[in-house]
Amino acid sequence: MQWCFSQVKGAIDDDVAEADIISTVEFNHTGELLATGDKGGRVVIFQQETENKNPPQFRSEYNVYSTFQSHEPEFDYLKSLEIEEKINKIRWLPQKNAAQFLLSTNDKTIKLWKISERDKRPEGYNLKEEDGRYKDPNSITKLQVPVLIPMDLMVEASPRRVFANAHTYHINSISVNSDNETYLSADDLRINLWNLEITDRSFNIVDIKPANMEELTEVITAAEFHPHQCNTFVYSSSKGTIRMCDMRASALCDRHTKLFEEPEDPSNRSFFSEIISSISDVKFSHNGRYMMTRDYLSVKIWDLNMESRPVETYQVHEYLRSKLCSLYENDCIFDKFECCWNGDDSVVMTGSYNNFFRMFERGHRRDVTLEASRENSKPLQVLKPRKVCAGGKRKKDEISVDSLDFNKKILHTAWHPQDNIIAVATTNNLYIFQDKVI
Amino acid sequence: MEADPRRVLAVSISKLYSSRSQRGGLKLHRSLLLSLLMRTARDLYHATAPAEPSTEPSTEPSTERAMEAMEAEVPKLRARGSEDKENQSPKRPLKRPGKAAAVPDFLPEKRARLERDEATRSPGAGPGAACRSLGPLPLLTTSVIPAF
């Protein structure tokens, strides 16, 4: 598979404003819409053009469809804490009618947004002029039926629900259930179950807070509902374990149904073992048979029927293992990389440093490293595979580990649900790549 | 384990304290990882320290005191992140008596204790109790004057 540059969104400026840093990327269920959230609390939605006027080798482009301010910074006076407006996650709801719905969350509050189109407006009111002023009743001599006339497309985003005050800790995940009625939100110690229609109540379904906080040994890092089984969800922990829970078993799912844990390789033990084993993302495969986890150095694929170890492990950037001390000092070791599946679960993708991102083809045991950069951004330019030289003699075109730019990190990536179109977020730019259609 | 435990400890301490002034409040996950790392570094330091009898008398005692002070601080930092004051363990002294003068200057001043006491007085959190959504506000620093 070869990948070509398609588009890049965002400022070219090297001086990045903090508010513009992209914090989440998500395609909707058809792939027609692509949403991004940023540190400034804004959501930008791109829409794929539907007209097929492009030549066959070039898929339709994504253009801005709607932009809105989802969350604002808030201040909690009781705790003397500022609540960041950064959008941590966006999740789309499956489309039920003409409007689109998505959930967006910051550290404390989840909001349901309705995005709807208006392309007609009424004209010919009996009592009002076109500018809205009321007519003199004596001047009305006939009755007319107002008609809807076309207007320029207007996309409106309105907050339909605000789910607040249910999380003491910082929300890290939201996940819509396959029942299309409920969703979960997870913070460091608790997971809550919500009904999409009800904002003043949520059920706590997981609580791992110890009675004495000094005995705390692990936190929840990510959670997701199973794509088909509405009773099943998983949550990952900072200790590198994943717990699967069945909501039919009991109201409070503190006791897991399955515990996925791989014994640690003693030869890899280091100071930083605990930090790098923390799972930063967990994603079910589309077919619901597997799940993928991302820790600092690797991606692991688990068969849901086997808890003892993953069925596949892919090293994302093993050359960093000897650099963990420096990565700890510059804080990079705390970076939370996400991962994603392609539409048919045959390929997985995740980000790395130096604006590199990695793809692993499961069946063929092939992997590739690609780079998102302005230098490779000519239309349809094929991306050249990159290689990092871990040590020893550096070949031509290879980049040495010490030359990697650790400020350029790709934490968020998304794959179109059906096609080979990917969205890759660098610090403040969104790159869209597509596979080369021969 | 190639990293020097003392250096790891020093870096961890500074990270812990700088995270207190981070926007968005103390991140529990990060604080936990830092404290686990510091415990590992401390254990390794204690394991290797007897092999170096008083080679550098001036630096070791201060690191010792730093670690003792940290041991008292770390659980408090984690507990502070919990917002649920009933579950805190009984108060521990911030510093061992008689050693205050030798504490390195990168440790916080008494101001930290004031912030903690002020936080202790706020009501316990539960859904709907503590967090209120307020409109946009001008950015305030985190060194807030206590309300009561």
Coordinates of C-alpha atoms in Angstrom, one line a residue:
Chain A
M1 CA 0.0 0.0 0.0
Q2 CA 1.3 3.4 -0.8
W3 CA 0.1 6.6 0.7
C4 CA -0.2 10.0 -0.9
F5 CA -0.6 13.4 0.6
S6 CA -4.1 14.8 0.1
Q7 CA -4.6 17.9 2.3
V8 CA -3.2 19.7 5.3
K9 CA -5.4 22.0 7.5
G10 CA -4.1 24.6 9.9
A11 CA -1.7 27.4 10.1
I12 CA 1.7 27.2 8.4
D13 CA 3.2 29.3 11.2
D14 CA 6.0 27.6 13.1
D15 CA 5.1 29.6 16.2
V16 CA 2.2 27.5 17.4
A17 CA -0.5 29.1 19.6
E18 CA -1.3 26.8 22.5
A19 CA -5.1 27.1 21.8
D20 CA -4.6 25.7 18.3
I21 CA -3.0 22.4 19.5
I22 CA -5.1 19.6 18.2
S23 CA -6.2 17.3 21.0
T24 CA -8.6 14.9 19.4
V25 CA -9.5 13.7 15.9
E26 CA -12.5 11.5 14.9
F27 CA -14.3 10.4 11.8
N28 CA -18.0 9.9 12.0
H29 CA -19.6 6.5 11.2
T30 CA -19.8 7.1 7.4
G31 CA -16.5 8.9 7.1
E32 CA -18.2 11.8 5.5
L33 CA -17.4 14.1 8.5
L34 CA -14.1 14.5 10.3
A35 CA -14.1 16.4 13.6
T36 CA -11.1 17.8 15.5
G37 CA -11.0 19.3 18.9
D38 CA -8.3 21.6 20.2
K39 CA -6.8 23.0 23.4
G40 CA -8.8 26.2 23.0
G41 CA -12.0 24.3 23.4
R42 CA -13.0 24.6 19.8
V43 CA -14.4 21.9 17.5
V44 CA -13.8 22.0 13.7
I45 CA -15.8 19.7 11.5
F46 CA -14.7 18.9 7.9
Q47 CA -17.0 17.5 5.4
Q48 CA -16.0 15.3 2.4
E49 CA -17.2 16.7 -0.9
T50 CA -19.9 14.5 -2.4
E51 CA -19.7 15.6 -6.0
N52 CA -17.7 13.1 -7.9
K53 CA -16.2 15.6 -10.4
N54 CA -12.6 14.6 -9.5
P55 CA -10.5 12.3 -11.5
P56 CA -10.8 8.7 -10.3
Q57 CA -7.4 8.7 -8.6
F58 CA -8.2 11.6 -6.4
R59 CA -10.8 11.2 -3.7
S60 CA -13.0 14.0 -2.6
E61 CA -11.5 16.7 -0.4
Y62 CA -12.5 17.6 3.1
N63 CA -13.5 21.2 3.6
V64 CA -14.6 23.1 6.7
Y65 CA -18.2 22.4 7.4
S66 CA -18.7 23.9 10.9
T67 CA -16.6 25.5 13.6
F68 CA -17.9 26.1 17.1
Q69 CA -16.7 26.8 20.6
S70 CA -17.6 23.7 22.6
H71 CA -16.1 24.4 26.0
E72 CA -14.9 27.5 27.7
P73 CA -12.4 27.7 30.6
E74 CA -14.1 27.6 33.9
F75 CA -13.1 28.2 37.5
D76 CA -14.1 25.9 40.4
Y77 CA -14.1 28.3 43.3
L78 CA -14.5 25.6 45.9
K79 CA -11.4 23.8 44.9
S80 CA -9.5 26.8 43.6
L81 CA -8.9 25.0 40.4
E82 CA -9.1 26.1 36.8
I83 CA -10.9 23.7 34.5
E84 CA -9.2 23.6 31.1
E85 CA -11.3 24.0 28.0
K86 CA -9.2 21.5 26.1
I87 CA -11.3 19.0 24.3
N88 CA -10.1 15.6 25.4
K89 CA -12.4 13.4 23.2
I90 CA -15.0 13.7 20.5
R91 CA -17.3 10.8 19.7
W92 CA -20.0 10.8 17.0
L93 CA -23.4 9.3 17.5
P94 CA -24.7 7.2 14.6
Q95 CA -26.9 9.3 12.4
K96 CA -30.7 8.9 13.0
N97 CA -32.1 11.9 11.1
A98 CA -30.9 14.8 9.0
A99 CA -28.9 16.3 11.8
Q100 CA -25.6 15.0 13.1
F101 CA -24.8 14.6 16.8
L102 CA -21.5 14.4 18.6
L103 CA -20.3 14.2 22.2
S104 CA -17.4 16.4 23.2
T105 CA -15.7 16.5 26.6
N106 CA -13.2 18.4 28.5
D107 CA -11.8 17.4 31.9
K108 CA -15.1 17.7 33.7
T109 CA -18.1 18.3 31.4
I110 CA -19.5 16.3 28.4
K111 CA -21.7 18.1 25.9
L112 CA -24.0 16.7 23.2
W113 CA -23.9 18.9 20.1
K114 CA -26.4 18.9 17.3
I115 CA -25.1 20.0 13.9
S116 CA -27.8 20.7 11.5
E117 CA -28.1 22.3 8.1
R118 CA -30.4 25.0 7.0
D119 CA -30.6 25.6 3.3
K120 CA -34.1 27.1 3.0
R121 CA -35.8 30.0 4.5
P122 CA -39.4 31.0 4.6
E123 CA -40.6 34.0 2.6
G124 CA -44.0 35.6 2.3
Y125 CA -45.3 36.0 5.8
N126 CA -48.7 37.7 6.1
L127 CA -48.0 39.8 9.1
K128 CA -44.3 40.6 8.8
E129 CA -42.1 42.3 6.2
E130 CA -39.1 40.5 4.9
D131 CA -36.9 42.4 7.4
G132 CA -39.0 41.3 10.3
R133 CA -41.0 44.5 11.0
Y134 CA -44.6 44.0 11.6
K135 CA -46.9 45.2 8.8
D136 CA -49.6 47.7 9.4
P137 CA -52.7 45.4 9.8
N138 CA -54.8 47.8 7.7
S139 CA -52.5 47.3 4.7
I140 CA -53.1 43.6 4.5
T141 CA -55.6 42.9 1.9
K142 CA -54.9 39.3 1.0
L143 CA -53.7 36.0 2.4
Q144 CA -50.7 34.2 1.1
V145 CA -49.0 30.9 2.0
P146 CA -45.4 31.5 2.9
V147 CA -43.0 29.5 0.7
L148 CA -39.6 28.0 1.5
I149 CA -37.0 29.4 -0.8
P150 CA -33.4 28.2 -1.2
M151 CA -30.6 30.1 0.7
D152 CA -26.9 29.7 1.1
L153 CA -26.2 26.6 3.2
M154 CA -25.9 27.5 6.9
V155 CA -24.6 24.9 9.3
E156 CA -25.6 25.4 12.9
A157 CA -24.2 23.8 16.0
S158 CA -26.2 23.9 19.1
P159 CA -25.6 22.3 22.5
R160 CA -28.5 20.0 23.2
R161 CA -27.4 18.4 26.5
V162 CA -24.8 19.3 29.1
F163 CA -23.7 16.4 31.3
A164 CA -21.9 18.1 34.2
N165 CA -20.9 17.5 37.8
A166 CA -20.4 13.8 37.7
H167 CA -16.6 13.6 37.7
T168 CA -14.2 14.5 40.5
Y169 CA -11.2 13.6 38.5
H170 CA -10.2 14.3 34.9
I171 CA -12.3 12.7 32.2
N172 CA -10.1 10.7 29.8
S173 CA -12.6 8.8 27.7
I174 CA -16.2 8.8 26.4
S175 CA -17.7 5.9 24.5
V176 CA -21.2 5.6 22.9
N177 CA -22.9 2.3 23.5
S178 CA -24.2 0.2 20.5
D179 CA -27.7 0.6 22.0
N180 CA -27.6 4.3 20.9
E181 CA -29.2 5.2 24.2
T182 CA -26.4 5.3 26.6
Y183 CA -22.7 6.2 26.8
L184 CA -19.9 6.0 29.4
S185 CA -17.5 8.6 30.6
A186 CA -14.3 7.6 32.5
D187 CA -12.0 9.6 34.7
D188 CA -9.0 8.5 36.6
L189 CA -10.9 6.5 39.2
R190 CA -14.5 6.1 38.1
I191 CA -16.6 5.2 35.1
N192 CA -20.1 6.6 34.8
L193 CA -23.0 5.4 32.6
W194 CA -25.3 8.1 31.1
N195 CA -28.5 8.1 29.2
L196 CA -28.2 10.5 26.3
E197 CA -31.5 12.1 27.2
I198 CA -30.9 12.5 30.9
T199 CA -28.4 15.0 32.2
D200 CA -29.1 15.3 35.9
R201 CA -28.3 11.7 36.7
S202 CA -25.6 9.1 35.8
F203 CA -24.9 5.7 37.2
N204 CA -21.5 4.9 38.6
I205 CA -20.5 1.5 37.2
V206 CA -16.8 1.3 38.1
D207 CA -15.1 2.8 41.1
I208 CA -11.5 2.0 41.9
K209 CA -10.9 4.6 44.4
P210 CA -9.3 3.1 47.5
A211 CA -10.6 4.0 51.0
N212 CA -7.3 5.4 51.7
M213 CA -5.9 7.4 48.8
E214 CA -2.3 6.7 50.0
E215 CA -2.9 3.1 48.9
L216 CA -3.7 4.1 45.4
T217 CA -1.6 2.1 42.9
E218 CA -3.4 2.4 39.6
V219 CA -5.7 4.7 37.7
I220 CA -8.1 4.2 34.8
T221 CA -6.5 5.5 31.6
A222 CA -9.1 4.7 28.9
A223 CA -12.5 3.0 28.5
E224 CA -14.6 1.8 25.6
F225 CA -17.9 0.0 24.9
H226 CA -17.8 -3.1 22.8
P227 CA -19.0 -2.2 19.3
H228 CA -21.8 -4.8 19.2
Q229 CA -22.4 -6.1 22.7
C230 CA -24.2 -3.4 24.6
N231 CA -23.5 -5.0 28.0
T232 CA -19.7 -5.2 27.6
F233 CA -17.0 -2.6 28.0
V234 CA -13.3 -2.5 28.8
Y235 CA -11.1 -0.1 30.7
S236 CA -7.3 0.1 30.8
S237 CA -5.1 1.0 33.6
S238 CA -1.8 2.7 34.4
K239 CA -0.4 -0.7 35.3
G240 CA -0.8 -2.1 31.8
T241 CA -3.9 -4.2 32.5
I242 CA -7.2 -4.2 30.7
R243 CA -10.4 -5.3 32.5
M244 CA -13.5 -6.3 30.6
C245 CA -16.8 -5.9 32.4
D246 CA -20.3 -7.2 31.8
M247 CA -23.0 -4.9 33.0
R248 CA -25.4 -7.8 33.3
A249 CA -23.3 -9.3 36.1
S250 CA -23.9 -6.5 38.6
A251 CA -24.8 -2.9 38.9
L252 CA -21.3 -2.0 40.0
C253 CA -18.7 -3.5 37.8
D254 CA -15.8 -3.4 40.1
R255 CA -15.2 -7.1 39.6
H256 CA -14.1 -7.7 36.1
T257 CA -15.3 -10.5 33.9
K258 CA -11.9 -10.8 32.2
L259 CA -8.5 -9.4 33.1
F260 CA -6.0 -9.0 30.3
E261 CA -2.4 -8.8 31.5
E262 CA 0.9 -9.8 30.0
P263 CA 3.6 -10.8 32.4
E264 CA 6.5 -8.3 32.3
D265 CA 9.7 -9.4 30.6
P266 CA 12.3 -9.3 33.4
S267 CA 15.1 -8.5 30.9
N268 CA 13.3 -5.2 30.1
R269 CA 12.9 -4.1 33.7
S270 CA 14.1 -0.6 34.4
F271 CA 13.4 2.4 36.5
F272 CA 10.7 3.5 34.1
S273 CA 9.0 0.2 33.6
E274 CA 5.9 1.3 35.4
I275 CA 5.6 4.5 33.5
I276 CA 6.0 2.9 30.0
S277 CA 3.6 0.1 30.8
S278 CA 0.8 2.5 31.4
I279 CA -1.8 2.1 28.6
S280 CA -2.7 5.3 26.9
D281 CA -5.4 4.0 24.6
V282 CA -7.7 1.0 24.1
K283 CA -9.7 0.4 21.0
F284 CA -12.0 -2.5 20.0
S285 CA -11.6 -3.8 16.4
H286 CA -14.6 -3.1 14.2
N287 CA -15.6 -6.8 14.2
G288 CA -15.6 -6.9 18.0
R289 CA -13.2 -9.9 18.3
Y290 CA -10.1 -8.1 19.2
M291 CA -8.9 -5.0 21.0
M292 CA -5.8 -3.0 20.7
T293 CA -3.8 -1.2 23.4
R294 CA -1.1 1.4 23.2
D295 CA 1.6 1.8 25.8
Y296 CA 4.6 4.0 25.5
L297 CA 6.7 1.8 23.3
S298 CA 4.3 -0.7 21.7
V299 CA 1.0 -1.6 20.3
K300 CA -0.6 -4.9 21.4
I301 CA -3.5 -6.7 19.9
W302 CA -5.5 -8.9 22.2
D303 CA -7.9 -11.7 21.3
L304 CA -10.9 -11.1 23.6
N305 CA -10.9 -14.9 24.3
M306 CA -7.4 -14.9 25.6
E307 CA -6.4 -13.0 28.7
S308 CA -2.9 -14.3 29.3
R309 CA -1.1 -12.4 26.6
P310 CA -1.6 -10.4 23.5
V311 CA -1.8 -12.3 20.2
E312 CA 0.3 -9.6 18.4
T313 CA 2.8 -7.1 19.7
Y314 CA 4.3 -4.3 17.5
Q315 CA 7.2 -2.2 18.6
V316 CA 6.5 1.4 17.7
H317 CA 9.9 3.0 18.5
E318 CA 12.0 0.4 20.4
Y319 CA 15.0 2.6 19.8
L320 CA 13.7 4.9 22.6
R321 CA 14.1 2.2 25.3
S322 CA 17.7 3.3 25.9
K323 CA 16.6 6.9 26.1
L324 CA 14.0 6.7 28.7
C325 CA 15.9 8.7 31.2
S326 CA 16.1 11.7 28.8
L327 CA 12.5 11.2 27.8
Y328 CA 11.5 11.3 31.5
E329 CA 13.4 14.5 32.0
N330 CA 11.8 16.3 29.0
D331 CA 8.4 14.9 30.0
C332 CA 7.9 13.0 26.7
I333 CA 7.6 9.7 28.6
F334 CA 4.2 10.9 29.8
D335 CA 2.9 11.5 26.2
K336 CA -0.4 9.6 25.6
F337 CA -0.4 8.2 22.1
E338 CA -3.6 6.9 20.6
C339 CA -4.1 4.1 18.1
C340 CA -6.7 3.1 15.5
W341 CA -7.9 0.3 13.3
N342 CA -8.6 0.5 9.6
G343 CA -12.1 -0.4 8.3
D344 CA -11.5 -4.2 7.9
D345 CA -9.2 -4.5 11.0
S346 CA -6.3 -5.6 8.8
V347 CA -4.0 -2.6 9.6
V348 CA -3.4 -0.6 12.8
M349 CA -1.9 2.8 13.0
T350 CA -0.3 4.9 15.8
G351 CA 1.9 8.0 16.1
S352 CA 5.4 8.6 17.2
Y353 CA 7.9 11.5 17.4
N354 CA 9.5 13.7 14.7
N355 CA 6.0 13.7 13.1
F356 CA 6.4 10.1 12.2
F357 CA 3.5 7.7 12.3
R358 CA 3.5 4.0 12.0
M359 CA 1.3 1.4 10.3
F360 CA 1.3 -2.3 11.0
E361 CA -0.2 -4.7 8.5
R362 CA -1.3 -7.6 10.6
G363 CA -1.6 -10.4 8.2
H364 CA 1.5 -9.7 6.2
R365 CA 3.6 -8.8 9.3
R366 CA 4.7 -5.6 7.5
D367 CA 5.2 -2.2 9.0
V368 CA 6.0 1.2 7.7
T369 CA 7.0 4.5 9.1
L370 CA 5.7 7.6 7.4
E371 CA 6.1 11.3 8.1
A372 CA 3.6 14.2 8.1
S373 CA 5.5 17.2 7.0
R374 CA 5.0 20.3 4.9
E375 CA 8.0 19.2 2.8
N376 CA 6.0 16.2 1.6
S377 CA 2.8 18.1 0.9
K378 CA 2.6 18.4 -2.8
P379 CA -0.8 17.1 -4.1
L380 CA -0.8 13.4 -4.5
Q381 CA 2.9 13.2 -3.5
V382 CA 3.7 9.6 -2.5
L383 CA 5.0 9.4 1.0
K384 CA 8.4 7.8 1.2
P385 CA 8.9 5.3 4.0
R386 CA 11.2 6.6 6.8
K387 CA 13.7 4.7 8.8
V388 CA 15.3 5.5 12.1
C389 CA 18.8 4.4 12.7
A390 CA 19.1 3.0 16.3
G391 CA 22.8 3.0 16.5
G392 CA 25.9 2.2 14.5
K393 CA 26.4 3.4 11.0
R394 CA 23.6 5.5 9.7
K395 CA 22.6 4.8 6.1
K396 CA 21.7 7.5 3.6
D397 CA 18.1 8.6 4.1
E398 CA 18.0 7.3 7.6
I399 CA 17.6 9.5 10.6
S400 CA 19.5 9.0 13.8
V401 CA 17.7 8.8 17.1
D402 CA 19.5 11.8 18.4
S403 CA 18.2 13.9 15.5
L404 CA 14.6 13.2 16.2
D405 CA 12.5 16.2 17.2
F406 CA 10.6 15.2 20.3
N407 CA 8.5 18.4 20.2
K408 CA 6.9 17.1 17.0
K409 CA 4.7 14.3 18.1
I410 CA 1.7 12.6 16.6
L411 CA -0.6 11.7 19.4
H412 CA -3.9 11.6 17.5
T413 CA -4.7 9.7 14.3
A414 CA -7.9 8.5 12.8
W415 CA -8.8 6.1 9.9
H416 CA -11.8 6.5 7.7
P417 CA -14.3 3.7 8.6
Q418 CA -14.5 2.3 5.0
D419 CA -11.9 3.9 2.8
N420 CA -8.1 4.2 3.0
I421 CA -8.2 7.8 4.1
I422 CA -6.3 8.7 7.3
A423 CA -6.3 11.9 9.3
V424 CA -3.1 12.5 11.2
A425 CA -2.7 15.4 13.7
T426 CA 0.7 17.0 14.2
T427 CA 0.8 19.7 16.9
N428 CA -1.5 22.2 15.2
N429 CA -2.0 20.8 11.7
L430 CA -4.3 18.1 10.4
Y431 CA -2.9 16.0 7.6
I432 CA -5.1 13.9 5.4
F433 CA -3.6 11.1 3.4
Q434 CA -5.1 8.6 1.0
D435 CA -3.9 5.5 -0.5
K436 CA -2.5 5.6 -4.0
V437 CA -5.2 4.4 -6.4
I438 CA -3.5 2.8 -9.3
Chain B
M1 CA 18.7 0.5 35.6
E2 CA 21.2 3.0 34.3
A3 CA 19.7 6.2 35.6
D4 CA 21.2 7.7 38.8
P5 CA 18.6 7.3 41.5
R6 CA 19.5 10.7 43.1
R7 CA 19.1 12.5 39.8
V8 CA 15.8 10.7 39.2
L9 CA 14.6 11.8 42.6
A10 CA 15.7 15.4 42.1
V11 CA 13.9 15.6 38.7
S12 CA 10.8 13.9 40.1
I13 CA 10.6 16.3 43.0
S14 CA 10.8 19.3 40.8
K15 CA 8.2 17.8 38.4
L16 CA 5.8 17.1 41.3
Y17 CA 6.1 20.6 42.6
S18 CA 5.7 22.2 39.2
S19 CA 2.7 20.1 38.5
R20 CA 0.9 21.8 41.4
S21 CA 0.8 25.1 39.5
Q22 CA -0.3 23.5 36.3
R23 CA -3.4 24.7 34.6
G24 CA -6.3 22.3 35.2
G25 CA -5.1 21.2 38.6
L26 CA -3.1 18.3 39.8
K27 CA -3.2 15.3 37.4
L28 CA -3.7 12.2 39.4
H29 CA -2.3 9.8 36.8
R30 CA 0.9 11.8 36.5
S31 CA 1.3 12.3 40.2
L32 CA 0.9 8.6 40.8
L33 CA 3.5 7.7 38.2
L34 CA 5.9 10.2 39.7
S35 CA 5.4 8.9 43.2
L36 CA 5.9 5.3 42.1
L37 CA 9.1 6.2 40.3
M38 CA 10.3 8.1 43.3
R39 CA 9.6 5.1 45.5
T40 CA 11.7 2.9 43.2
A41 CA 14.5 5.5 43.1
R42 CA 14.4 5.8 46.9
D43 CA 14.5 2.0 47.4
L44 CA 17.4 1.7 45.0
Y45 CA 19.1 4.6 46.7
H46 CA 18.8 3.0 50.1
A47 CA 20.0 -0.3 48.7
T48 CA 23.1 1.3 47.2
A49 CA 23.8 4.0 49.8
P50 CA 25.4 1.8 52.4
A51 CA 28.1 1.0 49.9
E52 CA 29.2 4.6 49.9
P53 CA 30.1 5.4 53.5
S54 CA 30.4 9.2 54.0
T55 CA 32.2 10.0 50.8
E56 CA 30.2 13.1 50.3
P57 CA 28.8 14.1 53.6
S58 CA 27.5 17.4 52.5
T59 CA 25.2 16.2 49.6
E60 CA 23.9 12.9 51.0
P61 CA 22.3 14.2 54.2
S62 CA 20.4 16.9 52.2
T63 CA 19.2 14.3 49.7
E64 CA 18.1 12.1 52.7
R65 CA 16.2 15.0 54.2
A66 CA 14.7 15.8 50.8
M67 CA 13.5 12.3 50.6
E68 CA 12.1 12.3 54.1
A69 CA 10.3 15.5 53.4
M70 CA 9.1 14.1 50.1
E71 CA 7.8 10.9 51.7
A72 CA 5.6 13.1 53.9
E73 CA 4.6 15.3 50.9
V74 CA 3.8 12.7 48.3
P75 CA 0.9 11.0 50.0
K76 CA -0.5 14.4 50.8
L77 CA -0.2 15.5 47.1
R78 CA -2.1 12.4 46.1
A79 CA -4.7 12.9 48.8
R80 CA -5.1 16.5 47.8
G81 CA -5.9 15.3 44.3
S82 CA -8.7 13.2 45.8
E83 CA -11.0 16.0 46.9
D84 CA -12.5 13.7 49.5
K85 CA -11.0 14.8 52.7
E86 CA -12.6 12.2 54.9
N87 CA -10.5 9.6 53.4
Q88 CA -7.2 11.2 54.2
S89 CA -4.9 9.5 56.7
P90 CA -4.2 11.3 60.0
K91 CA -2.0 14.3 59.6
R92 CA 1.7 13.7 59.4
P93 CA 4.2 16.3 60.2
L94 CA 5.5 18.1 57.1
K95 CA 9.1 18.0 58.3
R96 CA 10.9 16.1 61.1
P97 CA 11.6 18.4 64.0
G98 CA 15.0 19.8 64.2
K99 CA 15.9 19.3 60.5
A100 CA 14.1 22.2 59.0
A101 CA 17.2 24.3 58.5
A102 CA 18.8 21.6 56.3
V103 CA 15.9 21.2 53.8
P104 CA 17.0 22.0 50.3
D105 CA 15.6 25.3 49.0
F106 CA 13.7 23.7 46.1
L107 CA 11.1 22.4 48.5
P108 CA 8.0 24.5 49.1
E109 CA 7.7 27.1 51.8
K110 CA 4.9 27.1 54.4
R111 CA 2.6 28.5 51.8
A112 CA 1.9 25.0 50.6
R113 CA 0.5 24.1 54.0
L114 CA -1.8 27.1 54.0
E115 CA -3.2 26.0 50.6
R116 CA -3.7 22.5 52.0
D117 CA -5.5 23.7 55.1
E118 CA -7.7 25.9 52.9
A119 CA -8.5 23.0 50.7
T120 CA -9.3 20.9 53.8
R121 CA -12.1 23.2 54.7
S122 CA -13.9 22.9 51.4
P123 CA -16.9 20.5 51.4
G124 CA -16.4 16.9 50.2
A125 CA -17.1 16.4 46.6
G126 CA -19.8 14.3 45.1
P127 CA -21.8 14.6 41.9
G128 CA -23.6 17.9 41.9
A129 CA -21.9 19.1 45.1
A130 CA -18.6 20.7 44.3
C131 CA -18.2 21.5 40.6
R132 CA -20.4 24.2 39.2
S133 CA -20.3 25.3 35.6
L134 CA -19.6 28.9 35.5
G135 CA -19.4 31.3 32.6
P136 CA -16.1 32.3 31.0
L137 CA -13.8 34.2 33.4
P138 CA -10.6 36.1 33.2
L139 CA -7.6 33.9 33.8
L140 CA -6.8 33.8 37.5
T141 CA -3.6 32.4 39.0
T142 CA -3.9 29.4 41.2
S143 CA -2.6 31.2 44.3
V144 CA -6.1 32.2 45.3
I145 CA -6.8 34.1 48.5
P146 CA -8.8 31.8 50.7
A147 CA -12.4 32.7 50.9
F148 CA -12.8 31.7 54.5

